[in-house]
Coordinates of N, CA and C in Angstrom, one line a residue:
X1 N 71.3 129.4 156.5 CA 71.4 129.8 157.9 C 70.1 130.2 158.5
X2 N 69.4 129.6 159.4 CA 68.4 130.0 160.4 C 68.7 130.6 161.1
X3 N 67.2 131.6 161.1 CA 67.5 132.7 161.7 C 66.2 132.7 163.0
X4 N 66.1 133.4 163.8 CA 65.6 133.7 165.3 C 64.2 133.6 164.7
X5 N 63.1 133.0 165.3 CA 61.8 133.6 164.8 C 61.3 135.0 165.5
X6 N 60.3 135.6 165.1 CA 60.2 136.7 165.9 C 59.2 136.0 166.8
X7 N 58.7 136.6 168.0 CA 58.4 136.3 169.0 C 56.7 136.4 168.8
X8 N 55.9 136.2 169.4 CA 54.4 136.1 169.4 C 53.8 137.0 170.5
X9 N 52.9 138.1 170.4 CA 52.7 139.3 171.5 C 51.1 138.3 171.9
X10 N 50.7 138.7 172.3 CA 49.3 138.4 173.1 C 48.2 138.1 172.1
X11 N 47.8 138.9 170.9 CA 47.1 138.3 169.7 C 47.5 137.8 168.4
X12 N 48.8 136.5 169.4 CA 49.5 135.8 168.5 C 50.3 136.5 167.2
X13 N 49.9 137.6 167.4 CA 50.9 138.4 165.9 C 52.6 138.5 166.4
X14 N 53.3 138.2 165.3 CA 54.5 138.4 165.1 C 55.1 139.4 165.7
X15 N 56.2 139.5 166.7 CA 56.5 140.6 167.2 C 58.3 140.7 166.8
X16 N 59.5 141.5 166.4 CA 60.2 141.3 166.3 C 61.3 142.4 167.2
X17 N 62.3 141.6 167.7 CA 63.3 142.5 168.6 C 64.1 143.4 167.8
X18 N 64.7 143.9 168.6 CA 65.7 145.4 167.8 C 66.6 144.5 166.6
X19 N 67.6 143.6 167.2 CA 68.7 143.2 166.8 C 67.9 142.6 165.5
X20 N 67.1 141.4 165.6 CA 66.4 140.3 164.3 C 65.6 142.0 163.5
X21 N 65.0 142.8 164.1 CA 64.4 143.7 163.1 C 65.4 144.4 162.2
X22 N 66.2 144.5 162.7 CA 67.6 145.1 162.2 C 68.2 144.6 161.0
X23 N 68.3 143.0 161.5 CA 69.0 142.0 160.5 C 67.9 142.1 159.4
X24 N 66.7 142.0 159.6 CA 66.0 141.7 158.3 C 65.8 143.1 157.6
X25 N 66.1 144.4 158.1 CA 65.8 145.5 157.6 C 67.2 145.3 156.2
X26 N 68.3 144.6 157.0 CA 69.2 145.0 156.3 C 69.3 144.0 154.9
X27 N 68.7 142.8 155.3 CA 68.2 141.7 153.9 C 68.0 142.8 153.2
X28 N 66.7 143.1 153.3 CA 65.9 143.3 152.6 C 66.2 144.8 151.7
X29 N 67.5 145.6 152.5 CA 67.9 146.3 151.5 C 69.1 146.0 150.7
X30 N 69.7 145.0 150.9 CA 70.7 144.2 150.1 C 69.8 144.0 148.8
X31 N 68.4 143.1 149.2 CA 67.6 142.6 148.1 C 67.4 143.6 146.9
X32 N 66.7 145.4 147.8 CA 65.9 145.9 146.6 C 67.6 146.7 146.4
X33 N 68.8 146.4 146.8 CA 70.0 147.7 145.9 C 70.6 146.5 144.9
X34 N 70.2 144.9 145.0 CA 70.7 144.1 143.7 C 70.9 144.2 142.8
X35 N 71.8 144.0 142.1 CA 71.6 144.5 140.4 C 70.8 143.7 139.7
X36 N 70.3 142.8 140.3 CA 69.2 142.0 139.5 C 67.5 142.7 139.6
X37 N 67.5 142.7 141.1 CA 66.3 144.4 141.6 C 66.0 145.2 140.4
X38 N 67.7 146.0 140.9 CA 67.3 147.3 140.0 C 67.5 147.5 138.8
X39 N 67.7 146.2 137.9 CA 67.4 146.4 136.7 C 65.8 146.0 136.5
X40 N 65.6 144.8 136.9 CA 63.8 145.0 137.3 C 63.2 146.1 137.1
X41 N 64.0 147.2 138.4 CA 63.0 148.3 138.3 C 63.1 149.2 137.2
X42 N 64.7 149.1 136.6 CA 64.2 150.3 135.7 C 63.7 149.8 134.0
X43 N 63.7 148.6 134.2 CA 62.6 147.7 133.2 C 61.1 148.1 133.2
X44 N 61.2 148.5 134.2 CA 59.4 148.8 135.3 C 59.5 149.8 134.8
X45 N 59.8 150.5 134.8 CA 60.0 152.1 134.9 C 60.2 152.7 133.1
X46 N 60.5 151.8 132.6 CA 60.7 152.0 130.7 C 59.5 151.7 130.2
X47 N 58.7 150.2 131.4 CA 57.7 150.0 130.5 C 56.3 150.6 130.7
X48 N 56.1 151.3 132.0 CA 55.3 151.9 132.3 C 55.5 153.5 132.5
X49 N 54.6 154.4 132.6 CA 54.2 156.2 133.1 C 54.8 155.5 134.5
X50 N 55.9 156.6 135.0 CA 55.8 156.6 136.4 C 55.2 156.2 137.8
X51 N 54.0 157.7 137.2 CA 52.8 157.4 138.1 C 51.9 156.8 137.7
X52 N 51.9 156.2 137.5 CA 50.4 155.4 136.6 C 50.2 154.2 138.0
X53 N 49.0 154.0 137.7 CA 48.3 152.6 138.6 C 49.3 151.2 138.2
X54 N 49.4 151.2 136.9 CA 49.8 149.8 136.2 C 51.3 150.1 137.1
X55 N 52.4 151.3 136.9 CA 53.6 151.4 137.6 C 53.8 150.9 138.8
X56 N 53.2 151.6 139.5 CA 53.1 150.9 141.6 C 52.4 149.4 141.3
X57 N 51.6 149.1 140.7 CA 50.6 147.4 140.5 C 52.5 146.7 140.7
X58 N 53.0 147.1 139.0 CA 54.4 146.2 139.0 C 55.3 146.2 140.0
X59 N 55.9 147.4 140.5 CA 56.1 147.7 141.9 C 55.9 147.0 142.5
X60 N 54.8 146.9 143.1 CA 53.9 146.2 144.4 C 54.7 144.9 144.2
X61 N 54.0 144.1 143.2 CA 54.4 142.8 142.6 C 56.1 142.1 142.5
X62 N 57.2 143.3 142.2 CA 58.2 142.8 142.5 C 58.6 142.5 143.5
X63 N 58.3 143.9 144.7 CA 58.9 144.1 146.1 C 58.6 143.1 147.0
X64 N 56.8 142.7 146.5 CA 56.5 141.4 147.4 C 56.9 140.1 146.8
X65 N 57.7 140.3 146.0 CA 58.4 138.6 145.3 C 59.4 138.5 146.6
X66 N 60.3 139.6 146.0 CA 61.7 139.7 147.0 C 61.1 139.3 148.4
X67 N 60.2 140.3 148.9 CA 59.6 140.1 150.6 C 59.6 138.9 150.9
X68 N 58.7 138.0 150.1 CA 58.4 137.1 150.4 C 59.8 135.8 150.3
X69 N 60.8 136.2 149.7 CA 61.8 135.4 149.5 C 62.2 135.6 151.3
X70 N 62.3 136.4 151.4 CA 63.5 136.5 152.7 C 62.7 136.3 153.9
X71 N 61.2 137.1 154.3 CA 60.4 136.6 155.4 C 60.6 135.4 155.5
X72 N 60.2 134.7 155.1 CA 59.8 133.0 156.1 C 61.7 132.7 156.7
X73 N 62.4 133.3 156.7 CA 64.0 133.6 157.1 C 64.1 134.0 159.0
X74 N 63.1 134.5 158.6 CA 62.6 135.2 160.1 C 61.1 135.3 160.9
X75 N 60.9 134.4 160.3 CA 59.3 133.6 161.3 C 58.1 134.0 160.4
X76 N 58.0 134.8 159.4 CA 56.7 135.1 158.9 C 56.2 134.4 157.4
X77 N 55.2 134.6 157.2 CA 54.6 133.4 156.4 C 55.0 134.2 154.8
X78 N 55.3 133.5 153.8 CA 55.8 133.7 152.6 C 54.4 133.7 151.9
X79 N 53.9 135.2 151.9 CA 52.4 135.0 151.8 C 52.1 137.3 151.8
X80 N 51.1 137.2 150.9 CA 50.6 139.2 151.4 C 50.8 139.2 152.9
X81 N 50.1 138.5 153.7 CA 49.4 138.3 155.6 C 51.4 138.1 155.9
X82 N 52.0 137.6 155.4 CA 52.9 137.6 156.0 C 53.8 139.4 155.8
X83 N 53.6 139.6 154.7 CA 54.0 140.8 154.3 C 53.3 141.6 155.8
X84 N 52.0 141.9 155.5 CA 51.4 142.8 156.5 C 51.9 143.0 158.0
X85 N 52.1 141.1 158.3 CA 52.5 140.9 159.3 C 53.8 141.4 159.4
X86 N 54.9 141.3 158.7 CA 56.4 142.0 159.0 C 55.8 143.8 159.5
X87 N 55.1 144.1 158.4 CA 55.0 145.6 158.4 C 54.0 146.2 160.1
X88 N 53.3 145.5 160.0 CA 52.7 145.1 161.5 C 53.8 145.4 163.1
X89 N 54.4 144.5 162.7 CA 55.9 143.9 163.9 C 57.0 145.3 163.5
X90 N 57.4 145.9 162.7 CA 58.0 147.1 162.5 C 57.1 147.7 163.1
X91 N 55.8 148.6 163.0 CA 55.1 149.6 163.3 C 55.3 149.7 164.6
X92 N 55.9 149.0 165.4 CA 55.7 148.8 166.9 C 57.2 149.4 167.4
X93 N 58.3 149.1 166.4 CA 59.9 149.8 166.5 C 60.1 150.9 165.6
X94 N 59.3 151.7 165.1 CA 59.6 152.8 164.1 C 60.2 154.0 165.0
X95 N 59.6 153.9 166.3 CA 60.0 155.1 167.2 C 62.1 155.1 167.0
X96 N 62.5 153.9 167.3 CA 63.7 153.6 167.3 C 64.1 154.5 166.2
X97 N 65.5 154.8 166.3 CA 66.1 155.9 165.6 C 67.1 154.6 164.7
X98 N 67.4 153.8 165.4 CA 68.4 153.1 163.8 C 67.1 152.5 162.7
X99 N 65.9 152.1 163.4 CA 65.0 151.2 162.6 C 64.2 152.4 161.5
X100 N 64.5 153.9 161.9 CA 64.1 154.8 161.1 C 64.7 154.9 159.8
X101 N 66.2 155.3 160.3 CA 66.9 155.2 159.0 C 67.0 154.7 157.8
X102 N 67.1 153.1 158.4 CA 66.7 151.9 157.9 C 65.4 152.0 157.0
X103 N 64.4 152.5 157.5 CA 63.5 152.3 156.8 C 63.6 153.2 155.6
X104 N 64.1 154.5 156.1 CA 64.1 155.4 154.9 C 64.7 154.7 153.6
X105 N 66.2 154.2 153.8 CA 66.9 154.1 153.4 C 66.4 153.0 152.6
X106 N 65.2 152.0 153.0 CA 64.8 150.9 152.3 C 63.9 151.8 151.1
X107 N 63.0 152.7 151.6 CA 62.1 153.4 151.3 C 62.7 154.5 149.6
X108 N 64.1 154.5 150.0 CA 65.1 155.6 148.9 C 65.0 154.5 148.5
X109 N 65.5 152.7 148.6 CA 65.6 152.1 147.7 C 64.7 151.6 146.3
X110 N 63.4 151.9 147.2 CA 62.2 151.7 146.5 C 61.7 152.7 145.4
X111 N 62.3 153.8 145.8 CA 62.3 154.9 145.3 C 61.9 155.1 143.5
X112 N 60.9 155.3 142.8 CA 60.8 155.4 141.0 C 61.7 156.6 140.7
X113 N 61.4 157.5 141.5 CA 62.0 158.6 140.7 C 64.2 158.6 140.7
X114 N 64.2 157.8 141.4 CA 66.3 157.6 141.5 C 65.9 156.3 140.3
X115 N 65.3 155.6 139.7 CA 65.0 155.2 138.8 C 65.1 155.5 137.6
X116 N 64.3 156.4 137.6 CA 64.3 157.3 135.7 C 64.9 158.3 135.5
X117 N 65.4 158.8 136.6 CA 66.9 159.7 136.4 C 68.3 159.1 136.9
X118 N 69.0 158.7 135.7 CA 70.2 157.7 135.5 C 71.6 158.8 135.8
X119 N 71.1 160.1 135.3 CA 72.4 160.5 135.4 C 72.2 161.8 136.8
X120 N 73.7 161.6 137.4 CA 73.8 162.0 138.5 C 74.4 163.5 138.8
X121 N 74.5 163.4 137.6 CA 75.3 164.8 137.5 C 74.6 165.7 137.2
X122 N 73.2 165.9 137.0 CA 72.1 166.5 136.6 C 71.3 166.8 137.7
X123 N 71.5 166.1 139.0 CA 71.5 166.6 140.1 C 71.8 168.0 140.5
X124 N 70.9 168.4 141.2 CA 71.5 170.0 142.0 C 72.0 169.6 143.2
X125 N 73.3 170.9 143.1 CA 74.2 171.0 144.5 C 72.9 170.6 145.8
X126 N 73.8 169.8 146.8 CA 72.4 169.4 148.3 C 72.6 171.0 148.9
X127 N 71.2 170.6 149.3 CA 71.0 172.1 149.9 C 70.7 171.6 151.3
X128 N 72.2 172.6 152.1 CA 72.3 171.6 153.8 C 70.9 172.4 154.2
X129 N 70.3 173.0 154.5 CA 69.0 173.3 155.1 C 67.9 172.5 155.1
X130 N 67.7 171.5 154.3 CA 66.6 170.8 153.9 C 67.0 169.5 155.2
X131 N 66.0 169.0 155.4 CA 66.5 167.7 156.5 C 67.2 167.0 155.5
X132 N 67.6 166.5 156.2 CA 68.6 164.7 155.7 C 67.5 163.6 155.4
X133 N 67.4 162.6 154.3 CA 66.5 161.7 154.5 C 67.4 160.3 153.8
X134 N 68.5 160.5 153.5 CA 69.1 159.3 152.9 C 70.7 159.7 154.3
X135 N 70.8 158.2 154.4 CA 72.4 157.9 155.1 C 73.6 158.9 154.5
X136 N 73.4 158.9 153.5 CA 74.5 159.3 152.6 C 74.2 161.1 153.0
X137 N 73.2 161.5 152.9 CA 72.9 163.0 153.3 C 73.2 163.7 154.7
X138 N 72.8 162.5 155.6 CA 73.3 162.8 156.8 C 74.8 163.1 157.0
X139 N 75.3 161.7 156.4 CA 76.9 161.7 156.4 C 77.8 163.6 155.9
X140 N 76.8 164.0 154.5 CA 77.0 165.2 154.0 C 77.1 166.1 155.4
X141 N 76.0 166.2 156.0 CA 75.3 167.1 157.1 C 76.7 167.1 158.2
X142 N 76.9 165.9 158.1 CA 77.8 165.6 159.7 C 79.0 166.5 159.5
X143 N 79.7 166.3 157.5 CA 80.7 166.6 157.8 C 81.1 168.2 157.5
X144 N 80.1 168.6 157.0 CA 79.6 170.2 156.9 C 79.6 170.8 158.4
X145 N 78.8 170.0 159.2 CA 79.5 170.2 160.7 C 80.3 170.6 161.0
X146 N 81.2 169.5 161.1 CA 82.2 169.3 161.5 C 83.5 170.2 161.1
X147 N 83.6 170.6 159.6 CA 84.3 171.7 159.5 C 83.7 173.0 159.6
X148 N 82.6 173.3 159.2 CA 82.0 174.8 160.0 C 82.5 174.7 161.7
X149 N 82.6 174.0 162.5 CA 83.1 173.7 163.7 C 84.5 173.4 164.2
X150 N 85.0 173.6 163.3 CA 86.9 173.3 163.3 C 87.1 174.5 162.9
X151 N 86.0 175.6 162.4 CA 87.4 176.9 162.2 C 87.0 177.7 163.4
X152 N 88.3 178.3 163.8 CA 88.1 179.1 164.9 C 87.7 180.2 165.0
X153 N 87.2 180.9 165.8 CA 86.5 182.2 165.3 C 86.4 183.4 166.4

């Protein structure tokens, strides 16, 4: 399926609209929540220190395989300059409040440390005071709301 190219601003760089930024935000987190991804990663993550240089290097190197699979989908070159270039054409819609989310949410996907901690139950209770930075937290936030706001008082 072809998809829209993104559009060309004045120094011929790639520019992309809400809707096509949207669509490729959302590829691209289908790509890194794969179970083919995230065993990758935590392959990555067994065979390297965390933080180490060598860790983010493999990193780097997966994320721009995937990238590069799905760019040329949406006008940009299957190439780093294409990479930059996507990241480039986002910097211009970050203000947008869905294309934030989005990003976070790509950004939790990328995430090492939801990596090397497998189990979830070792987690601490969320603490509603802290901002929200994953979908799933806000959803928490909303509905903590929502009943603090249904009892009468």
């Amino acid at each position: 399926a072809g998809h829209a190219s993104p559009s060309r601003d004045v120094d011929g760089a790639a520019t992309l609209t809400k809707p096509l930024a949207l669509e490729l935000q959302s590829e691209l987190l289908a790509e890194f929540s794969s179970p083919s991804f995230l065993k990758a990663k935590h392959t990555l993550v067994r065979e390297h220190s965390v933080n180490t240089l060598a860790c983010r290097a493999a990193l780097t190197k997966l994320v721009r395989a995937r990238q590069m699979d799905v760019l040329p989908r949406y006008g940009f070159d299957s190439s780093p300059e294409g990479v930059e270039s996507m990241l480039r054409a986002f910097k211009k819609l970050e203000k947008d409040p869905d294309i934030y989310v989005n990003s976070v949410a790509i950004q939790d996907a990328l995430s090492l440390s939801s990596a090397s901690s497998g189990d979830l139950s070792a987690m601490p209770e969320p603490d509603l005071v802290t901002k929200p930075t994953t979908n799933h937290r806000v959803c928490e936030l909303l509905r903590a709301l929502l009943v603090e706001f249904s009892i009468a008082s």
